[in-house]
Amino acid sequence: MTAPIALHGSNISYFTGKLENYFRVKGLDYTLHAMKFPGDGKRIERELGVYQMPVLQLADGRWMTDSTKIIQWFETEQPTPALIPANPAVAFICYLLEDYADEWLWRPAMHYRWYYDEGAHFAGRHLADEHLGSLPVPGALKRAFMRHRQRSGYTRGDGITADAVAGVEAIFLRLLEQLETIFRSRPFLLGERPTLADIGFSGPFFRHFALDPVPLEVIRQRAPAVLEWVARLWNTRASDCTGSEPDSVPTDLGPLLEAIGNEYLPYLNANVAAVAAGKKRFDADIGGVGYRGARYSRYRVWCLAELRRQFEVLPEAARADVQALLQQHGCWEPLWQEKLLPLLPGQDEGLPFRASTKMVGANETV
Ligand SMILES: N[C@@H](CCC(=O)N[C@@H](CS)C(=O)NCC(=O)O)C(=O)O
């Protein structure tokens, strides 16, 4: 696969940034195109079944969506250089870290961008110019529309009330401390080479935490090694890396796994309970933070099912190792807490070439 990939999205978008990091590290050529509304939105819905960003078009004309499934597809089609480690237990931890970065760090990333006027004015102007530029509407109105849309979809409107602000910021501050320890001792999350775990973390970091003015200043002051990692990943080609593949999970990942066990998995379970009860909004107290009126997500029910599936397909020996690690860090019990997952029939059918509207989640305002 040598012909360029046409990636459609935004150059300040979370998941677009994740795929850009993936393509660069993997050594795949791509060109980035800004989605223009309303035309591109309609076209993407027609081609893929849902509107979201990013999407991409392969040289043979096929369209793809969902960064997680897109990466898995490329890793199968083009196995070298591998970003998913060959050791199955380490690979499982990569999937878990990727999912946590995709779906849980989304919340503090959205908070820092849209809660503070400094971030909201920068991003609102950028997105209005990038996506709504051709609409015959005054610029000030487009920018105000963007700020309102994102705040009512992703911050206030996704359960982050004034009382939750300090708690959401504490998630980020703890994360920085954990990552700073790791990146002071090695270049990538799992060792000497970048893996899917780094790509997952590039979603929240590359186009959000290390771009938006408020969190960027926090990183500069508190976690310079994390800032270095953001740039290092962007500037790394896996094919140039001489370090060996990780064949065990570094012990200093423990605090990250504990955050997954204490925060992310309990949130996924609260979401499962809401979807099962037919509630589109739910309240949850997670890690001492009260979220009020968080939006339900069918996509995140599927995320939990995927994590379980990834565990179940592990070879027996790896399964025992992973179970022990998850138990040690408080992830095992919440991973299986909900007995039945309210998935819809065929929910993920067609991915990554077609997505069902049943997959629309809390990170989409459609
Ligand atoms: N699971 C999807 C999530 C993509 C996603 O949520 N993208 C956001 C922007 S970064 C989006 O399109 N939101 C739609 C909206 O704001 O309406 C992926 O991994 O690609």
mmCIF file of C-alpha atoms and ligand atoms in Angstrom:
data_model
loop_
_atom_site.group_PDB
_atom_site.id
_atom_site.type_symbol
_atom_site.label_atom_id
_atom_site.label_comp_id
_atom_site.label_asym_id
_atom_site.label_seq_id
_atom_site.Cartn_x
_atom_site.Cartn_y
_atom_site.Cartn_z
ATOM 1 C CA MET A 1 0.000 0.000 0.000
ATOM 2 C CA THR A 2 2.065 2.902 -1.227
ATOM 3 C CA ALA A 3 -0.509 5.346 -2.590
ATOM 4 C CA PRO A 4 -1.387 8.178 -0.223
ATOM 5 C CA ILE A 5 -4.316 7.905 2.109
ATOM 6 C CA ALA A 6 -6.766 10.805 2.027
ATOM 7 C CA LEU A 7 -7.515 11.595 5.664
ATOM 8 C CA HIS A 8 -10.515 13.885 6.224
ATOM 9 C CA GLY A 9 -10.933 15.668 9.539
ATOM 10 C CA SER A 10 -9.535 18.677 11.327
ATOM 11 C CA ASN A 11 -6.027 19.644 12.284
ATOM 12 C CA ILE A 12 -7.139 20.278 15.852
ATOM 13 C CA SER A 13 -9.226 17.113 16.268
ATOM 14 C CA TYR A 14 -8.538 14.418 18.825
ATOM 15 C CA PHE A 15 -9.066 11.353 16.672
ATOM 16 C CA THR A 16 -7.684 12.953 13.515
ATOM 17 C CA GLY A 17 -4.498 13.663 15.500
ATOM 18 C CA LYS A 18 -4.430 10.068 16.698
ATOM 19 C CA LEU A 19 -4.543 8.743 13.121
ATOM 20 C CA GLU A 20 -1.949 11.258 11.930
ATOM 21 C CA ASN A 21 0.435 10.029 14.623
ATOM 22 C CA TYR A 22 -0.305 6.448 13.626
ATOM 23 C CA PHE A 23 0.368 7.033 9.920
ATOM 24 C CA ARG A 24 3.584 8.948 10.591
ATOM 25 C CA VAL A 25 5.011 6.422 13.056
ATOM 26 C CA LYS A 26 3.937 3.553 10.810
ATOM 27 C CA GLY A 27 5.500 5.260 7.774
ATOM 28 C CA LEU A 28 2.305 5.478 5.677
ATOM 29 C CA ASP A 29 1.833 8.536 3.452
ATOM 30 C CA TYR A 30 -1.344 10.492 3.920
ATOM 31 C CA THR A 31 -2.754 13.858 3.034
ATOM 32 C CA LEU A 32 -4.997 15.715 5.456
ATOM 33 C CA HIS A 33 -8.133 17.423 4.147
ATOM 34 C CA ALA A 34 -10.305 19.732 6.238
ATOM 35 C CA MET A 35 -13.932 18.621 6.250
ATOM 36 C CA LYS A 36 -16.199 21.329 4.862
ATOM 37 C CA PHE A 37 -19.786 21.672 5.938
ATOM 38 C CA PRO A 38 -22.450 20.975 5.125
ATOM 39 C CA GLY A 39 -21.373 19.120 1.949
ATOM 40 C CA ASP A 40 -18.738 16.773 3.398
ATOM 41 C CA GLY A 41 -20.952 15.829 6.335
ATOM 42 C CA LYS A 42 -23.687 14.580 4.016
ATOM 43 C CA ARG A 43 -21.245 12.769 1.768
ATOM 44 C CA ILE A 44 -19.581 10.991 4.694
ATOM 45 C CA GLU A 45 -22.902 9.890 6.073
ATOM 46 C CA ARG A 46 -23.782 8.471 2.672
ATOM 47 C CA GLU A 47 -20.456 6.650 2.271
ATOM 48 C CA LEU A 48 -20.035 5.366 5.824
ATOM 49 C CA GLY A 49 -23.424 5.395 7.519
ATOM 50 C CA VAL A 50 -22.517 7.980 10.180
ATOM 51 C CA TYR A 51 -20.976 11.391 10.261
ATOM 52 C CA GLN A 52 -17.877 11.685 12.403
ATOM 53 C CA MET A 53 -14.267 12.707 12.000
ATOM 54 C CA PRO A 54 -11.822 11.516 10.975
ATOM 55 C CA VAL A 55 -12.688 9.351 8.008
ATOM 56 C CA LEU A 56 -10.342 8.307 5.259
ATOM 57 C CA GLN A 57 -10.423 7.195 1.678
ATOM 58 C CA LEU A 58 -8.029 4.569 0.397
ATOM 59 C CA ALA A 59 -6.432 4.805 -3.022
ATOM 60 C CA ASP A 60 -8.900 2.151 -4.295
ATOM 61 C CA GLY A 61 -11.816 4.414 -3.342
ATOM 62 C CA ARG A 62 -12.973 2.626 -0.187
ATOM 63 C CA TRP A 63 -13.928 4.803 2.788
ATOM 64 C CA MET A 64 -13.121 3.942 6.403
ATOM 65 C CA THR A 65 -14.108 5.174 9.834
ATOM 66 C CA ASP A 66 -13.310 4.598 13.521
ATOM 67 C CA SER A 67 -9.675 5.105 14.446
ATOM 68 C CA THR A 68 -9.503 1.958 16.599
ATOM 69 C CA LYS A 69 -10.737 -0.387 13.892
ATOM 70 C CA ILE A 70 -8.838 1.477 11.161
ATOM 71 C CA ILE A 71 -5.550 0.911 13.012
ATOM 72 C CA GLN A 72 -6.336 -2.764 13.589
ATOM 73 C CA TRP A 73 -7.079 -3.136 9.880
ATOM 74 C CA PHE A 74 -3.783 -1.516 8.824
ATOM 75 C CA GLU A 75 -1.849 -3.601 11.346
ATOM 76 C CA THR A 76 -3.266 -6.746 9.716
ATOM 77 C CA GLU A 77 -2.837 -5.562 6.117
ATOM 78 C CA GLN A 78 0.637 -4.221 6.689
ATOM 79 C CA PRO A 79 2.169 -6.030 9.661
ATOM 80 C CA THR A 80 5.609 -4.380 9.652
ATOM 81 C CA PRO A 81 6.738 -2.346 11.408
ATOM 82 C CA ALA A 82 4.310 -3.683 14.013
ATOM 83 C CA LEU A 83 2.813 -1.221 16.461
ATOM 84 C CA ILE A 84 0.834 -3.911 18.259
ATOM 85 C CA PRO A 85 3.410 -5.954 20.190
ATOM 86 C CA ALA A 86 3.678 -9.667 19.377
ATOM 87 C CA ASN A 87 3.519 -10.593 23.059
ATOM 88 C CA PRO A 88 -0.252 -11.086 23.562
ATOM 89 C CA ALA A 89 -0.332 -9.916 27.187
ATOM 90 C CA VAL A 90 1.484 -6.696 26.259
ATOM 91 C CA ALA A 91 -0.819 -6.295 23.245
ATOM 92 C CA PHE A 92 -3.848 -6.545 25.551
ATOM 93 C CA ILE A 93 -2.461 -3.780 27.774
ATOM 94 C CA CYS A 94 -2.000 -1.666 24.628
ATOM 95 C CA TYR A 95 -5.676 -2.113 23.688
ATOM 96 C CA LEU A 96 -6.689 -1.225 27.235
ATOM 97 C CA LEU A 97 -4.525 1.906 27.331
ATOM 98 C CA GLU A 98 -5.724 2.955 23.875
ATOM 99 C CA ASP A 99 -9.349 2.608 24.894
ATOM 100 C CA TYR A 100 -8.795 4.524 28.132
ATOM 101 C CA ALA A 101 -7.081 7.335 26.231
ATOM 102 C CA ASP A 102 -9.807 7.405 23.548
ATOM 103 C CA GLU A 103 -12.839 7.387 25.766
ATOM 104 C CA TRP A 104 -11.883 8.586 29.247
ATOM 105 C CA LEU A 105 -9.190 11.210 28.629
ATOM 106 C CA TRP A 106 -11.660 12.696 26.129
ATOM 107 C CA ARG A 107 -13.495 14.268 29.068
ATOM 108 C CA PRO A 108 -10.578 16.312 30.553
ATOM 109 C CA ALA A 109 -9.429 17.167 27.014
ATOM 110 C CA MET A 110 -12.845 18.591 26.122
ATOM 111 C CA HIS A 111 -13.016 20.322 29.483
ATOM 112 C CA TYR A 112 -9.736 22.188 29.071
ATOM 113 C CA ARG A 113 -10.514 23.225 25.511
ATOM 114 C CA TRP A 114 -14.055 24.443 25.968
ATOM 115 C CA TYR A 115 -14.419 25.448 29.624
ATOM 116 C CA TYR A 116 -11.770 28.159 29.577
ATOM 117 C CA ASP A 117 -12.479 31.141 27.337
ATOM 118 C CA GLU A 118 -8.872 31.147 26.181
ATOM 119 C CA GLY A 119 -9.205 27.648 24.706
ATOM 120 C CA ALA A 120 -12.799 28.083 23.555
ATOM 121 C CA HIS A 121 -12.012 31.276 21.613
ATOM 122 C CA PHE A 122 -8.959 29.749 19.956
ATOM 123 C CA ALA A 123 -10.674 26.472 19.026
ATOM 124 C CA GLY A 124 -14.037 28.049 18.184
ATOM 125 C CA ARG A 125 -12.413 30.415 15.694
ATOM 126 C CA HIS A 126 -10.224 27.687 14.237
ATOM 127 C CA LEU A 127 -13.071 25.210 13.728
ATOM 128 C CA ALA A 128 -15.447 27.865 12.381
ATOM 129 C CA ASP A 129 -12.866 28.941 9.773
ATOM 130 C CA GLU A 130 -11.826 25.383 8.958
ATOM 131 C CA HIS A 131 -15.258 23.801 8.594
ATOM 132 C CA LEU A 132 -17.830 26.551 8.175
ATOM 133 C CA GLY A 133 -15.695 28.945 6.156
ATOM 134 C CA SER A 134 -17.898 28.822 3.052
ATOM 135 C CA LEU A 135 -21.223 29.384 4.838
ATOM 136 C CA PRO A 136 -22.644 32.885 4.165
ATOM 137 C CA VAL A 137 -23.039 33.694 7.868
ATOM 138 C CA PRO A 138 -21.164 36.380 9.886
ATOM 139 C CA GLY A 139 -17.923 35.024 11.378
ATOM 140 C CA ALA A 140 -18.795 36.033 14.945
ATOM 141 C CA LEU A 141 -21.981 33.991 14.728
ATOM 142 C CA LYS A 142 -20.155 30.899 13.413
ATOM 143 C CA ARG A 143 -17.616 31.120 16.223
ATOM 144 C CA ALA A 144 -20.293 31.578 18.882
ATOM 145 C CA PHE A 145 -22.180 28.628 17.394
ATOM 146 C CA MET A 146 -19.074 26.442 17.658
ATOM 147 C CA ARG A 147 -18.447 27.355 21.295
ATOM 148 C CA HIS A 148 -22.062 26.741 22.214
ATOM 149 C CA ARG A 149 -22.227 23.450 20.299
ATOM 150 C CA GLN A 150 -19.127 22.028 21.917
ATOM 151 C CA ARG A 151 -19.942 23.189 25.429
ATOM 152 C CA SER A 152 -23.446 21.849 25.320
ATOM 153 C CA GLY A 153 -22.239 18.595 23.794
ATOM 154 C CA TYR A 154 -19.001 17.884 25.589
ATOM 155 C CA THR A 155 -18.514 19.785 28.830
ATOM 156 C CA ARG A 156 -21.554 21.212 30.665
ATOM 157 C CA GLY A 157 -23.729 19.031 28.492
ATOM 158 C CA ASP A 158 -21.746 15.887 29.262
ATOM 159 C CA GLY A 159 -22.009 15.904 33.020
ATOM 160 C CA ILE A 160 -19.170 18.292 33.956
ATOM 161 C CA THR A 161 -21.019 20.659 36.276
ATOM 162 C CA ALA A 162 -19.189 23.391 38.214
ATOM 163 C CA ASP A 163 -18.787 20.955 41.117
ATOM 164 C CA ALA A 164 -16.978 18.432 38.905
ATOM 165 C CA VAL A 165 -14.425 20.833 37.413
ATOM 166 C CA ALA A 166 -11.731 20.383 40.089
ATOM 167 C CA GLY A 167 -12.130 16.605 39.947
ATOM 168 C CA VAL A 168 -11.820 16.485 36.160
ATOM 169 C CA GLU A 169 -8.679 18.615 36.323
ATOM 170 C CA ALA A 170 -7.276 16.323 39.039
ATOM 171 C CA ILE A 171 -7.571 13.399 36.569
ATOM 172 C CA PHE A 172 -5.247 15.296 34.235
ATOM 173 C CA LEU A 173 -2.805 16.349 36.964
ATOM 174 C CA ARG A 174 -2.471 12.776 38.280
ATOM 175 C CA LEU A 175 -2.012 11.526 34.736
ATOM 176 C CA LEU A 176 0.795 14.008 34.109
ATOM 177 C CA GLU A 177 2.583 12.880 37.238
ATOM 178 C CA GLN A 178 2.296 9.226 36.204
ATOM 179 C CA LEU A 179 3.480 9.896 32.654
ATOM 180 C CA GLU A 180 6.310 12.162 33.750
ATOM 181 C CA THR A 181 7.764 9.311 35.831
ATOM 182 C CA ILE A 182 7.542 6.985 32.833
ATOM 183 C CA PHE A 183 8.998 9.358 30.234
ATOM 184 C CA ARG A 184 11.872 10.341 32.486
ATOM 185 C CA SER A 185 13.010 6.749 32.308
ATOM 186 C CA ARG A 186 12.287 5.687 28.708
ATOM 187 C CA PRO A 187 11.178 7.161 25.373
ATOM 188 C CA PHE A 188 7.805 5.420 24.939
ATOM 189 C CA LEU A 189 5.070 4.059 27.182
ATOM 190 C CA LEU A 190 6.146 0.441 26.972
ATOM 191 C CA GLY A 191 9.836 0.758 26.246
ATOM 192 C CA GLU A 192 12.237 1.725 23.511
ATOM 193 C CA ARG A 193 9.748 1.523 20.635
ATOM 194 C CA PRO A 194 6.420 3.254 20.060
ATOM 195 C CA THR A 195 3.360 1.014 20.291
ATOM 196 C CA LEU A 196 -0.386 1.302 19.959
ATOM 197 C CA ALA A 197 -0.446 2.587 23.558
ATOM 198 C CA ASP A 198 1.531 5.692 22.517
ATOM 199 C CA ILE A 199 -0.734 6.166 19.514
ATOM 200 C CA GLY A 200 -3.782 5.994 21.790
ATOM 201 C CA PHE A 201 -2.340 8.640 24.106
ATOM 202 C CA SER A 202 -1.502 10.871 21.147
ATOM 203 C CA GLY A 203 -5.291 11.439 20.746
ATOM 204 C CA PRO A 204 -5.709 13.501 23.913
ATOM 205 C CA PHE A 205 -2.183 14.911 23.912
ATOM 206 C CA PHE A 206 -1.220 15.895 20.383
ATOM 207 C CA ARG A 207 -4.169 18.078 19.351
ATOM 208 C CA HIS A 208 -5.556 18.893 22.798
ATOM 209 C CA PHE A 209 -3.457 18.924 25.979
ATOM 210 C CA ALA A 210 -0.274 19.953 24.179
ATOM 211 C CA LEU A 211 -2.038 22.496 21.959
ATOM 212 C CA ASP A 212 -4.747 24.202 24.013
ATOM 213 C CA PRO A 213 -3.321 27.135 25.982
ATOM 214 C CA VAL A 214 -4.384 26.200 29.516
ATOM 215 C CA PRO A 215 -3.282 22.519 29.661
ATOM 216 C CA LEU A 216 -0.167 23.252 27.571
ATOM 217 C CA GLU A 217 1.092 25.653 30.228
ATOM 218 C CA VAL A 218 0.383 23.058 32.919
ATOM 219 C CA ILE A 219 2.426 20.483 30.958
ATOM 220 C CA ARG A 220 5.298 22.919 30.417
ATOM 221 C CA GLN A 221 5.539 23.622 34.116
ATOM 222 C CA ARG A 222 4.853 20.186 35.544
ATOM 223 C CA ALA A 223 5.715 17.587 32.956
ATOM 224 C CA PRO A 224 8.387 18.615 30.449
ATOM 225 C CA ALA A 225 9.258 14.973 29.717
ATOM 226 C CA VAL A 226 5.659 14.467 28.595
ATOM 227 C CA LEU A 227 5.966 17.442 26.243
ATOM 228 C CA GLU A 228 9.110 15.895 24.831
ATOM 229 C CA TRP A 229 7.311 12.580 24.290
ATOM 230 C CA VAL A 230 4.543 14.339 22.320
ATOM 231 C CA ALA A 231 7.113 15.728 19.875
ATOM 232 C CA ARG A 232 9.236 12.567 19.915
ATOM 233 C CA LEU A 233 6.304 10.398 18.877
ATOM 234 C CA TRP A 234 5.398 12.783 16.044
ATOM 235 C CA ASN A 235 8.999 12.654 14.842
ATOM 236 C CA THR A 236 9.542 8.881 15.140
ATOM 237 C CA ARG A 237 9.348 6.299 12.378
ATOM 238 C CA ALA A 238 8.962 2.816 13.840
ATOM 239 C CA SER A 239 11.087 1.409 11.020
ATOM 240 C CA ASP A 240 14.064 3.453 12.287
ATOM 241 C CA CYS A 241 13.756 2.165 15.866
ATOM 242 C CA THR A 242 16.428 -0.318 16.803
ATOM 243 C CA GLY A 243 15.152 -1.104 20.324
ATOM 244 C CA SER A 244 13.498 -4.472 20.866
ATOM 245 C CA GLU A 245 9.759 -4.991 21.197
ATOM 246 C CA PRO A 246 8.380 -4.932 24.732
ATOM 247 C CA ASP A 247 7.784 -8.448 26.018
ATOM 248 C CA SER A 248 6.521 -7.532 29.465
ATOM 249 C CA VAL A 249 4.472 -4.738 31.006
ATOM 250 C CA PRO A 250 6.683 -2.243 32.888
ATOM 251 C CA THR A 251 5.797 -2.105 36.580
ATOM 252 C CA ASP A 252 5.556 1.691 36.567
ATOM 253 C CA LEU A 253 2.389 1.397 34.456
ATOM 254 C CA GLY A 254 0.684 0.312 37.706
ATOM 255 C CA PRO A 255 -0.722 3.766 38.585
ATOM 256 C CA LEU A 256 -2.190 4.133 35.076
ATOM 257 C CA LEU A 257 -3.874 0.743 35.404
ATOM 258 C CA GLU A 258 -5.190 1.786 38.801
ATOM 259 C CA ALA A 259 -6.729 4.900 37.256
ATOM 260 C CA ILE A 260 -8.414 2.641 34.700
ATOM 261 C CA GLY A 261 -9.748 0.423 37.491
ATOM 262 C CA ASN A 262 -10.873 3.302 39.723
ATOM 263 C CA GLU A 263 -12.228 5.678 37.107
ATOM 264 C CA TYR A 264 -12.624 4.452 33.547
ATOM 265 C CA LEU A 265 -14.112 1.004 34.113
ATOM 266 C CA PRO A 266 -16.572 2.260 36.773
ATOM 267 C CA TYR A 267 -17.643 4.942 34.273
ATOM 268 C CA LEU A 268 -18.143 2.285 31.572
ATOM 269 C CA ASN A 269 -20.256 0.293 34.018
ATOM 270 C CA ALA A 270 -22.370 3.338 34.899
ATOM 271 C CA ASN A 271 -22.878 3.890 31.164
ATOM 272 C CA VAL A 272 -23.891 0.246 30.671
ATOM 273 C CA ALA A 273 -26.439 0.572 33.482
ATOM 274 C CA ALA A 274 -27.851 3.748 31.883
ATOM 275 C CA VAL A 275 -28.125 2.184 28.417
ATOM 276 C CA ALA A 276 -29.724 -0.957 29.896
ATOM 277 C CA ALA A 277 -32.268 1.228 31.707
ATOM 278 C CA GLY A 278 -32.997 3.222 28.539
ATOM 279 C CA LYS A 279 -31.648 6.473 30.040
ATOM 280 C CA LYS A 280 -30.067 8.959 27.668
ATOM 281 C CA ARG A 281 -28.613 10.927 30.583
ATOM 282 C CA PHE A 282 -27.210 9.624 33.817
ATOM 283 C CA ASP A 283 -25.563 10.733 37.032
ATOM 284 C CA ALA A 284 -22.497 8.960 38.348
ATOM 285 C CA ASP A 285 -20.020 9.386 41.167
ATOM 286 C CA ILE A 286 -16.664 8.203 39.977
ATOM 287 C CA GLY A 287 -13.381 8.498 41.847
ATOM 288 C CA GLY A 288 -14.932 11.102 44.136
ATOM 289 C CA VAL A 289 -16.236 13.251 41.243
ATOM 290 C CA GLY A 290 -19.959 13.705 40.695
ATOM 291 C CA TYR A 291 -21.048 13.828 37.044
ATOM 292 C CA ARG A 292 -24.580 15.077 36.552
ATOM 293 C CA GLY A 293 -26.489 14.453 33.344
ATOM 294 C CA ALA A 294 -23.677 12.651 31.484
ATOM 295 C CA ARG A 295 -24.677 11.472 28.016
ATOM 296 C CA TYR A 296 -25.170 7.774 27.418
ATOM 297 C CA SER A 297 -23.051 6.094 24.753
ATOM 298 C CA ARG A 298 -23.825 2.919 22.866
ATOM 299 C CA TYR A 299 -20.331 3.075 21.443
ATOM 300 C CA ARG A 300 -18.836 2.761 24.923
ATOM 301 C CA VAL A 301 -20.949 -0.312 25.683
ATOM 302 C CA TRP A 302 -19.222 -1.802 22.674
ATOM 303 C CA CYS A 303 -15.826 -0.610 23.999
ATOM 304 C CA LEU A 304 -16.336 -2.677 27.145
ATOM 305 C CA ALA A 305 -17.429 -5.662 25.063
ATOM 306 C CA GLU A 306 -14.311 -5.236 22.916
ATOM 307 C CA LEU A 307 -12.023 -5.215 25.967
ATOM 308 C CA ARG A 308 -13.640 -8.434 27.155
ATOM 309 C CA ARG A 309 -13.316 -9.942 23.687
ATOM 310 C CA GLN A 310 -9.638 -8.997 23.509
ATOM 311 C CA PHE A 311 -9.145 -10.764 26.824
ATOM 312 C CA GLU A 312 -11.069 -13.852 25.776
ATOM 313 C CA VAL A 313 -9.066 -14.394 22.598
ATOM 314 C CA LEU A 314 -5.760 -14.416 24.513
ATOM 315 C CA PRO A 315 -3.822 -17.671 24.615
ATOM 316 C CA GLU A 316 -4.264 -19.387 27.981
ATOM 317 C CA ALA A 317 -0.884 -18.499 29.489
ATOM 318 C CA ALA A 318 -1.249 -14.820 28.565
ATOM 319 C CA ARG A 319 -4.766 -14.851 29.963
ATOM 320 C CA ALA A 320 -3.458 -15.915 33.364
ATOM 321 C CA ASP A 321 -0.759 -13.208 33.318
ATOM 322 C CA VAL A 322 -3.205 -10.505 32.266
ATOM 323 C CA GLN A 323 -5.761 -11.584 34.839
ATOM 324 C CA ALA A 324 -3.125 -11.408 37.592
ATOM 325 C CA LEU A 325 -2.038 -7.939 36.454
ATOM 326 C CA LEU A 326 -5.613 -6.659 36.230
ATOM 327 C CA GLN A 327 -6.386 -8.093 39.661
ATOM 328 C CA GLN A 328 -3.305 -6.496 41.149
ATOM 329 C CA HIS A 329 -4.386 -3.058 39.907
ATOM 330 C CA GLY A 330 -8.112 -3.171 40.549
ATOM 331 C CA CYS A 331 -9.243 -3.643 36.929
ATOM 332 C CA TRP A 332 -10.436 -7.234 37.006
ATOM 333 C CA GLU A 333 -13.604 -6.914 39.058
ATOM 334 C CA PRO A 334 -14.955 -3.816 37.252
ATOM 335 C CA LEU A 335 -14.136 -5.366 33.850
ATOM 336 C CA TRP A 336 -16.686 -8.110 34.520
ATOM 337 C CA GLN A 337 -18.997 -6.340 36.939
ATOM 338 C CA GLU A 338 -21.939 -5.936 34.558
ATOM 339 C CA LYS A 339 -23.265 -9.355 33.657
ATOM 340 C CA LEU A 340 -25.108 -8.434 30.478
ATOM 341 C CA LEU A 341 -23.993 -5.789 28.033
ATOM 342 C CA PRO A 342 -26.885 -4.093 26.205
ATOM 343 C CA LEU A 343 -25.362 -4.324 22.726
ATOM 344 C CA LEU A 344 -27.665 -4.035 19.741
ATOM 345 C CA PRO A 345 -27.633 -6.797 17.124
ATOM 346 C CA GLY A 346 -25.017 -6.057 14.488
ATOM 347 C CA GLN A 347 -23.865 -2.954 16.314
ATOM 348 C CA ASP A 348 -20.322 -3.061 14.952
ATOM 349 C CA GLU A 349 -21.172 -4.718 11.652
ATOM 350 C CA GLY A 350 -19.211 -3.386 8.711
ATOM 351 C CA LEU A 351 -16.460 -1.576 10.653
ATOM 352 C CA PRO A 352 -14.136 -0.059 9.588
ATOM 353 C CA PHE A 353 -15.796 0.280 6.161
ATOM 354 C CA ARG A 354 -19.281 1.057 7.390
ATOM 355 C CA ALA A 355 -20.599 2.197 10.766
ATOM 356 C CA SER A 356 -24.068 1.872 12.164
ATOM 357 C CA THR A 357 -25.849 4.803 13.786
ATOM 358 C CA LYS A 358 -26.134 2.392 16.722
ATOM 359 C CA MET A 359 -22.468 3.203 17.324
ATOM 360 C CA VAL A 360 -23.035 6.904 17.854
ATOM 361 C CA GLY A 361 -21.621 7.759 21.236
ATOM 362 C CA ALA A 362 -21.256 10.461 23.832
ATOM 363 C CA ASN A 363 -18.416 12.029 21.907
ATOM 364 C CA GLU A 364 -20.691 12.814 19.004
ATOM 365 C CA THR A 365 -23.316 15.486 19.074
ATOM 366 C CA VAL A 366 -25.440 14.061 16.260
HETATM 367 N N1 LIG B 1 -14.667 6.183 17.737
HETATM 368 C C1 LIG B 1 -14.365 7.210 16.764
HETATM 369 C C2 LIG B 1 -14.627 8.551 17.427
HETATM 370 C C3 LIG B 1 -14.482 9.715 16.503
HETATM 371 C C4 LIG B 1 -15.016 11.004 17.117
HETATM 372 O O1 LIG B 1 -15.762 10.975 18.100
HETATM 373 N N2 LIG B 1 -14.640 12.121 16.552
HETATM 374 C C5 LIG B 1 -15.163 13.392 17.018
HETATM 375 C C6 LIG B 1 -14.198 14.518 16.723
HETATM 376 S S1 LIG B 1 -12.539 14.236 17.237
HETATM 377 C C7 LIG B 1 -16.400 13.683 16.224
HETATM 378 O O2 LIG B 1 -16.457 13.374 15.046
HETATM 379 N N3 LIG B 1 -17.418 14.245 16.826
HETATM 380 C C8 LIG B 1 -18.617 14.536 16.090
HETATM 381 C C9 LIG B 1 -19.250 15.810 16.467
HETATM 382 O O3 LIG B 1 -18.620 16.643 17.119
HETATM 383 O O4 LIG B 1 -20.398 15.963 16.077
HETATM 384 C C10 LIG B 1 -12.913 7.059 16.309
HETATM 385 O O5 LIG B 1 -12.144 6.379 16.996
HETATM 386 O O6 LIG B 1 -12.577 7.524 15.229
#
